[in-house]
CSV table of C-alpha atoms and ligand atoms in Angstrom, one decimal:
chain,number,residue,atom,x,y,z
A,157,MET,CA,126.2,82.8,29.5
A,158,VAL,CA,126.5,83.1,25.9
A,159,ASN,CA,129.0,81.0,23.8
A,160,TYR,CA,130.5,82.9,20.7
A,161,LYS,CA,130.0,80.0,18.5
A,162,ASP,CA,126.0,80.6,18.7
A,163,LEU,CA,126.7,84.4,17.8
A,164,GLY,CA,128.5,83.1,14.4
A,165,LEU,CA,132.1,84.5,16.0
A,166,VAL,CA,135.3,82.2,15.7
A,167,ASN,CA,138.3,82.2,17.8
A,168,THR,CA,141.9,82.8,17.0
A,169,ARG,CA,143.4,79.5,16.8
A,170,ASP,CA,142.9,78.5,13.2
A,171,MET,CA,143.1,81.8,11.6
A,172,PHE,CA,146.6,82.4,13.4
A,173,ALA,CA,148.0,78.9,12.5
A,174,ARG,CA,147.1,79.7,8.6
A,175,ALA,CA,148.5,83.3,9.3
A,176,VAL,CA,151.9,82.2,10.5
A,177,LYS,CA,152.3,79.4,7.9
A,178,GLY,CA,150.9,81.5,4.8
A,179,GLY,CA,153.3,84.5,6.3
A,180,TYR,CA,150.7,87.6,6.5
A,181,ALA,CA,148.7,89.0,9.6
A,182,ILE,CA,145.1,89.5,10.6
A,183,PRO,CA,143.9,92.7,11.1
A,184,ALA,CA,142.7,93.4,14.7
A,185,PHE,CA,141.0,96.7,14.7
A,186,ASN,CA,139.4,98.6,17.7
A,187,PHE,CA,136.0,99.7,17.5
A,188,ASN,CA,133.8,102.0,19.8
A,189,THR,CA,131.3,103.2,17.3
A,190,MET,CA,128.4,101.8,14.7
A,191,GLU,CA,130.6,103.6,12.0
A,192,GLN,CA,133.7,101.7,12.8
A,193,MET,CA,132.1,98.5,13.1
A,194,GLN,CA,130.7,99.1,9.7
A,195,ALA,CA,133.7,100.0,8.0
A,196,ILE,CA,135.6,96.9,9.5
A,197,ILE,CA,133.1,94.8,7.9
A,198,MET,CA,132.7,96.3,4.6
A,199,ALA,CA,136.5,96.5,4.2
A,200,ALA,CA,136.8,92.6,5.7
A,201,VAL,CA,134.0,91.5,2.9
A,202,GLU,CA,135.4,93.1,0.0
A,203,THR,CA,138.6,92.0,0.5
A,204,LYS,CA,137.7,88.4,2.2
A,205,SER,CA,139.9,88.8,4.9
A,206,PRO,CA,139.3,87.4,8.7
A,207,VAL,CA,139.2,90.2,10.9
A,208,ILE,CA,139.6,90.7,14.7
A,209,MET,CA,137.4,93.4,16.3
A,210,GLN,CA,138.5,94.3,19.7
A,211,VAL,CA,137.3,96.1,22.6
A,212,SER,CA,138.9,97.9,25.0
A,213,LYS,CA,138.1,98.5,28.6
A,214,GLY,CA,137.7,102.2,27.4
A,215,ALA,CA,135.5,101.2,24.5
A,216,ARG,CA,133.2,99.1,26.9
A,217,ASN,CA,133.1,102.1,29.4
A,218,TYR,CA,132.3,104.3,26.5
A,219,ALA,CA,129.6,102.4,24.3
A,220,ASN,CA,128.4,99.9,26.8
A,221,ALA,CA,129.6,96.4,26.9
A,222,THR,CA,126.1,94.8,26.0
A,223,ILE,CA,125.8,97.2,23.4
A,224,LEU,CA,129.1,96.2,21.9
A,225,ARG,CA,128.8,92.5,22.1
A,226,TYR,CA,125.1,93.0,20.3
A,227,MET,CA,127.4,95.1,17.4
A,228,ALA,CA,129.7,92.0,17.0
A,229,GLU,CA,126.6,89.7,16.7
A,230,GLY,CA,125.5,92.4,14.2
A,231,ALA,CA,128.7,92.4,12.4
A,232,VAL,CA,128.2,88.8,11.6
A,233,ALA,CA,124.8,88.8,10.1
A,234,TYR,CA,126.0,92.3,8.2
A,235,ALA,CA,128.9,90.6,6.8
A,236,LYS,CA,126.4,87.9,5.5
A,237,GLU,CA,124.3,90.4,4.4
A,238,LEU,CA,126.9,92.0,2.3
A,239,GLY,CA,127.6,88.6,0.8
A,240,CYS,CA,130.1,86.9,2.8
A,241,GLU,CA,128.5,83.5,3.2
A,242,HIS,CA,131.3,82.3,5.9
A,243,PRO,CA,132.6,85.3,7.6
A,244,GLU,CA,135.5,84.7,10.0
A,245,ILE,CA,134.9,87.6,13.0
A,246,VAL,CA,136.5,87.2,16.3
A,247,LEU,CA,135.3,89.1,19.3
A,248,HIS,CA,138.5,90.2,20.9
A,249,LEU,CA,138.9,91.7,24.4
A,250,ASP,CA,141.9,94.2,24.1
A,251,HIS,CA,144.2,94.6,27.0
A,252,GLY,CA,141.7,92.9,30.0
A,253,ASP,CA,143.5,94.0,33.1
A,254,SER,CA,142.1,91.3,35.6
A,255,PHE,CA,140.6,87.7,35.6
A,256,GLU,CA,137.0,89.3,36.4
A,257,LEU,CA,137.0,91.5,33.2
A,258,CYS,CA,137.9,88.5,30.9
A,259,LYS,CA,135.5,85.9,32.5
A,260,ASN,CA,132.9,88.5,32.0
A,261,CYS,CA,133.8,89.0,28.4
A,262,ILE,CA,134.1,85.3,28.0
A,263,ASP,CA,130.5,85.1,29.9
A,264,MET,CA,128.9,87.6,27.5
A,265,GLY,CA,130.2,85.8,23.9
A,266,PHE,CA,133.5,87.3,23.3
A,267,SER,CA,135.8,84.7,21.1
A,268,SER,CA,139.4,85.7,22.5
A,269,VAL,CA,140.5,87.8,25.3
A,270,MET,CA,143.9,89.4,25.8
A,271,TYR,CA,145.1,89.1,29.8
A,272,ASP,CA,147.5,92.1,30.0
A,273,GLY,CA,150.0,91.4,32.8
A,274,SER,CA,152.9,92.8,31.3
A,275,SER,CA,153.1,95.8,33.9
A,276,LEU,CA,152.9,92.7,36.6
A,277,PRO,CA,156.2,91.1,37.9
A,278,TYR,CA,156.7,88.4,35.8
A,279,GLU,CA,155.4,85.3,38.1
A,280,GLU,CA,152.2,87.6,38.8
A,281,ASN,CA,151.9,87.7,35.0
A,282,ILE,CA,152.3,84.1,34.5
A,283,ALA,CA,149.7,82.9,37.2
A,284,ILE,CA,147.0,85.3,36.4
A,285,THR,CA,147.3,84.6,32.6
A,286,LYS,CA,147.3,80.7,33.5
A,287,GLN,CA,143.9,81.4,35.4
A,288,VAL,CA,142.4,83.2,32.5
A,289,VAL,CA,143.7,80.4,30.0
A,290,GLU,CA,142.2,77.5,32.4
A,291,TYR,CA,138.6,79.5,32.2
A,292,ALA,CA,138.6,80.4,28.7
A,293,HIS,CA,139.7,77.1,27.4
A,294,LYS,CA,136.8,75.4,28.9
A,295,TYR,CA,134.7,77.5,26.6
A,296,ASP,CA,137.2,76.8,23.8
A,297,VAL,CA,138.0,80.7,23.8
A,298,THR,CA,141.6,81.6,22.9
A,299,VAL,CA,143.9,83.9,25.0
A,300,GLU,CA,146.7,86.7,24.5
A,301,ALA,CA,148.9,87.2,26.7
A,302,GLU,CA,152.0,90.1,26.9
A,303,LEU,CA,155.6,90.2,27.7
A,304,GLY,CA,157.6,93.2,27.7
A,305,VAL,CA,156.3,96.4,28.1
A,306,LEU,CA,155.2,99.0,25.4
A,307,ALA,CA,155.9,103.1,26.1
A,308,GLY,CA,152.4,105.0,25.7
A,309,VAL,CA,149.1,104.3,26.9
A,310,GLU,CA,147.2,101.3,27.3
A,311,ASP,CA,144.0,102.2,29.3
A,312,GLU,CA,145.0,103.6,32.5
A,313,VAL,CA,148.7,102.2,32.6
A,314,VAL,CA,151.0,104.6,31.2
A,315,ALA,CA,154.8,103.7,30.3
A,316,THR,CA,156.9,106.1,29.3
A,317,GLU,CA,159.8,103.6,28.4
A,318,SER,CA,159.6,100.6,26.6
A,319,HIS,CA,161.5,97.4,27.5
A,320,TYR,CA,161.5,94.8,25.0
A,321,THR,CA,160.5,91.4,25.6
A,322,LYS,CA,163.4,89.0,26.8
A,323,PRO,CA,163.5,86.1,24.1
A,324,GLU,CA,164.8,83.8,27.1
A,325,GLU,CA,161.8,84.0,28.9
A,326,VAL,CA,159.3,83.4,26.3
A,327,ILE,CA,159.4,79.6,26.5
A,328,ASP,CA,158.6,79.7,30.0
A,329,PHE,CA,156.0,82.0,30.0
A,330,THR,CA,154.2,80.6,27.4
A,331,THR,CA,154.5,76.9,28.6
A,332,LYS,CA,153.7,77.7,32.1
A,333,SER,CA,150.7,80.3,31.4
A,334,GLY,CA,149.3,78.2,28.5
A,335,CYS,CA,148.5,81.2,26.5
A,336,ASP,CA,147.5,80.9,22.6
A,337,SER,CA,149.5,83.9,21.3
A,338,LEU,CA,152.0,86.3,22.8
A,339,ALA,CA,152.2,90.2,22.3
A,340,ILE,CA,155.9,91.3,22.2
A,341,SER,CA,157.5,94.4,22.7
A,342,ILE,CA,159.8,95.4,19.8
A,343,GLY,CA,159.7,99.0,19.5
A,344,THR,CA,156.0,99.6,18.7
A,345,SER,CA,154.0,102.0,21.3
A,346,HIS,CA,150.2,103.2,21.5
A,347,GLY,CA,148.9,106.3,20.6
A,348,ALA,CA,149.5,108.9,17.7
A,349,TYR,CA,153.0,109.9,19.5
A,350,LYS,CA,155.0,106.7,19.2
A,351,PHE,CA,158.6,108.4,19.3
A,352,THR,CA,159.6,111.9,20.5
A,353,PRO,CA,161.6,114.2,17.8
A,354,ASP,CA,165.0,113.7,19.3
A,355,GLN,CA,164.6,109.9,19.0
A,356,CYS,CA,164.2,110.3,15.5
A,357,THR,CA,165.8,111.7,12.5
A,358,ARG,CA,164.7,113.9,10.1
A,359,ASP,CA,164.3,113.4,6.2
A,360,PRO,CA,166.3,116.2,4.7
A,361,LYS,CA,163.9,116.3,1.6
A,362,THR,CA,160.6,116.1,3.2
A,363,GLY,CA,161.4,117.5,6.7
A,364,LEU,CA,159.3,114.6,8.0
A,365,LEU,CA,160.1,112.6,11.0
A,366,VAL,CA,161.8,109.4,10.4
A,367,PRO,CA,161.5,107.1,13.3
A,368,PRO,CA,164.4,104.3,14.5
A,369,PRO,CA,163.4,100.8,13.3
A,370,LEU,CA,161.7,98.0,15.1
A,371,ALA,CA,163.9,95.4,16.9
A,372,PHE,CA,163.5,93.0,14.2
A,373,ASP,CA,166.6,90.7,16.0
A,374,VAL,CA,164.6,90.6,18.9
A,375,LEU,CA,161.5,89.1,17.1
A,376,GLU,CA,163.9,86.9,15.3
A,377,GLU,CA,165.5,85.6,18.4
A,378,ILE,CA,161.7,84.9,19.8
A,379,GLU,CA,160.8,83.1,16.5
A,380,LYS,CA,163.7,80.9,16.9
A,381,LYS,CA,162.6,80.2,20.5
A,382,LEU,CA,159.2,79.3,19.8
A,383,PRO,CA,158.9,78.4,16.3
A,384,GLY,CA,155.2,78.5,14.6
A,385,PHE,CA,153.6,80.2,17.9
A,386,PRO,CA,151.3,83.0,17.0
A,387,ILE,CA,153.0,86.4,17.7
A,388,VAL,CA,151.2,89.5,18.1
A,389,LEU,CA,152.1,93.5,17.6
A,390,HIS,CA,150.2,96.2,19.4
A,391,GLY,CA,150.8,99.9,18.7
A,392,SER,CA,151.0,99.3,15.0
A,393,SER,CA,149.5,102.3,13.7
A,394,SER,CA,151.2,104.2,10.7
A,395,VAL,CA,150.0,107.9,11.9
A,396,PRO,CA,149.2,108.5,8.1
A,397,GLN,CA,151.0,111.7,7.6
A,398,GLU,CA,148.2,112.9,5.1
A,399,GLU,CA,145.6,112.6,7.7
A,400,VAL,CA,147.5,114.4,10.0
A,401,ALA,CA,148.0,117.2,7.5
A,402,THR,CA,144.3,117.2,6.8
A,403,ILE,CA,143.5,117.5,10.7
A,404,ASN,CA,145.8,120.2,11.0
A,405,GLN,CA,145.0,122.0,7.8
A,406,PHE,CA,141.2,121.8,9.0
A,407,GLY,CA,141.9,123.6,12.8
A,408,GLY,CA,143.3,120.4,14.4
A,409,LYS,CA,146.7,120.5,16.3
A,410,LEU,CA,148.8,117.2,16.0
A,411,PRO,CA,152.1,118.4,16.0
A,412,ASP,CA,154.9,115.7,15.1
A,413,ALA,CA,152.3,112.8,15.2
A,414,ILE,CA,154.2,109.6,14.1
A,415,GLY,CA,153.9,106.3,13.5
A,416,ILE,CA,155.5,102.8,12.5
A,417,PRO,CA,156.2,102.9,9.1
A,418,GLU,CA,154.2,100.4,6.8
A,419,ASP,CA,157.3,98.8,5.3
A,420,GLN,CA,158.2,97.3,8.7
A,421,LEU,CA,154.6,96.3,9.3
A,422,ARG,CA,154.9,94.6,6.1
A,423,GLN,CA,157.9,92.5,6.8
A,424,ALA,CA,156.8,91.8,10.5
A,425,SER,CA,153.8,90.4,8.9
A,426,LYS,CA,155.8,87.7,6.9
A,427,SER,CA,157.1,86.6,10.3
A,428,ALA,CA,155.5,84.8,12.9
A,429,VAL,CA,153.6,88.0,13.7
A,430,CYS,CA,149.9,86.9,12.6
A,431,LYS,CA,148.0,89.7,14.7
A,432,ILE,CA,148.7,93.6,14.3
A,433,ASN,CA,146.8,95.9,16.3
A,434,ILE,CA,145.6,99.2,14.7
A,435,ASP,CA,143.4,101.7,16.6
A,436,SER,CA,144.7,105.1,16.3
A,437,ASP,CA,144.8,105.1,12.2
A,438,SER,CA,141.1,104.7,12.6
A,439,ARG,CA,141.0,107.7,14.9
A,440,LEU,CA,142.9,109.8,12.5
A,441,ALA,CA,140.9,108.9,9.4
A,442,MET,CA,137.6,109.6,11.2
A,443,THR,CA,138.6,112.9,12.6
A,444,ALA,CA,140.4,114.0,9.6
A,445,ALA,CA,137.3,113.4,7.2
A,446,ILE,CA,134.9,115.0,10.0
A,447,ARG,CA,137.2,118.2,10.4
A,448,GLN,CA,137.3,118.4,6.5
A,449,HIS,CA,133.9,118.3,6.1
A,450,LEU,CA,132.6,120.4,8.7
A,451,ALA,CA,135.1,123.1,7.5
A,452,GLU,CA,133.9,122.7,3.9
A,453,HIS,CA,130.1,122.6,4.8
A,454,PRO,CA,129.6,125.1,7.6
A,455,ASP,CA,125.9,124.8,7.3
A,456,HIS,CA,125.4,121.0,7.8
A,457,PHE,CA,124.6,119.9,11.0
A,458,ASP,CA,123.1,116.3,10.3
A,459,PRO,CA,125.8,113.7,11.7
A,460,ARG,CA,124.7,111.4,8.9
A,461,GLN,CA,126.6,114.4,6.3
A,462,TYR,CA,129.8,114.0,8.2
A,463,LEU,CA,129.7,110.8,9.7
A,464,LYS,CA,129.5,109.0,6.3
A,465,PRO,CA,132.7,110.5,4.5
A,466,ALA,CA,134.5,109.3,8.1
A,467,ARG,CA,133.1,106.1,7.3
A,468,ASP,CA,134.1,105.6,4.1
A,469,ASN,CA,137.5,107.0,4.9
A,470,MET,CA,137.8,104.5,7.7
A,471,LYS,CA,136.7,101.8,5.4
A,472,LYS,CA,139.2,103.1,2.8
A,473,MET,CA,142.3,102.8,5.2
A,474,TYR,CA,141.1,99.3,6.5
A,475,VAL,CA,141.2,97.9,3.1
A,476,HIS,CA,144.6,99.6,2.6
A,477,LYS,CA,146.1,97.9,5.4
A,478,ILE,CA,144.6,94.4,4.8
A,479,VAL,CA,145.9,94.4,1.1
A,480,ASN,CA,148.9,96.5,1.2
A,481,VAL,CA,150.2,95.7,4.3
A,482,LEU,CA,149.2,92.8,6.2
A,483,GLY,CA,148.4,90.7,3.3
A,484,SER,CA,145.2,88.9,5.0
A,485,ASP,CA,143.1,89.5,1.6
A,486,GLY,CA,141.6,86.4,0.2
A,487,LYS,CA,142.5,84.2,3.1
A,488,LEU,CA,139.1,83.2,4.3
A,489,ALA,CA,138.9,79.4,4.9
A,490,GLN,CA,135.9,79.0,2.6
A,491,ALA,CA,135.2,81.9,0.2
B,618,LIG,O1,145.8,99.7,23.3
B,618,LIG,C1,145.1,100.9,23.4
B,618,LIG,C2,143.9,101.3,22.4
B,618,LIG,O2,144.5,101.9,21.6
B,618,LIG,C3,142.6,101.3,23.0
B,618,LIG,O3,142.4,102.7,23.3
B,618,LIG,O4,141.8,102.3,25.7
B,618,LIG,O5,141.4,104.6,24.5
B,618,LIG,O6,140.3,102.6,24.1
B,618,LIG,P1,141.8,103.1,24.7
B,619,LIG,P1,147.8,102.2,17.8
B,619,LIG,O1,147.6,103.1,19.4
B,619,LIG,O2,149.1,101.9,17.2
B,619,LIG,O3,146.8,102.0,17.0
B,619,LIG,O4,147.9,100.5,18.4
B,619,LIG,C1,146.6,99.8,19.3
B,619,LIG,C2,146.3,98.8,20.0
B,619,LIG,O5,147.6,98.2,19.9
B,619,LIG,C3,145.3,98.1,20.7
B,619,LIG,O6,145.7,97.2,21.5
B,620,LIG,ZN1,147.6,97.5,22.6
């Protein structure tokens, strides 16, 4: 059993309370590789932001669970080496799909876990979330739960349609399950294709797709039912059109990729939404830089030559999100 506190990690409780009160959101960035981890930490240190580094089941399969845990431990040391005396870094399991997986992560040093029972019948979702909460709280690990269904792909679970969270269920769900934060569905979705072209309108000037707005009325209803309770938004990449254009220009093929407009995420950050999940934008930033570099330098074959611009581009994107979208810059408890 490894306790996250011994690794210099923190849970989400205090940072979420400050974020809800302060009207900003904490970035939750997924990572699978060393370059993503380095870019996340460089950005968090430079902006003096708390940060959640999250690991999906797919990331554990790709990179190995033990390696990712040691990378998170290394991230704390790296942040200190970069000059941040008191970093606030959470190691979080994203979309845990069983009690056993959540327990395994808690036992190996995660400071926060998500149990995602959103595809299960309501009572079953409550029962397993509660089981995870009871175990997690023994070690002061915080638990995120999910109610409502996002369209798109969550690890092996694929939903073709989203179902907004029902505001009338949230009090009962959070009270019975005991979760510390709640992921809701208000129109975001996973991946780089969040909406089909026929769900969007086209901007006559740019020809770009304009997605339908998020359901802020549902968010408001939920906030009224659960004043001050930490709300989480998954599927919140904005799918920057410059990165998509670069990928397509240098041999990629991402037709009609579209995300959540950043002004809507900025608006959500000012509400009880205190954690915003971003994965696809990192993938796009990395791939765009690698494609461009290799196209412009066909003689390069040392991975450091193309992974460095990839890392720089991801860091730039993370800084932008923190400063211009989520507003978590300068929000460390101790500078
Ligand atoms: O919610 C999904 C995250 O973007 C993780 O994606 O399961 O492909 O690692 P992944
Ligand atoms: P995106 O695919 O929009 O980046 O969402 C990531 C996410 O929700 C991870 O849990
Ligand atoms: Zn997600």
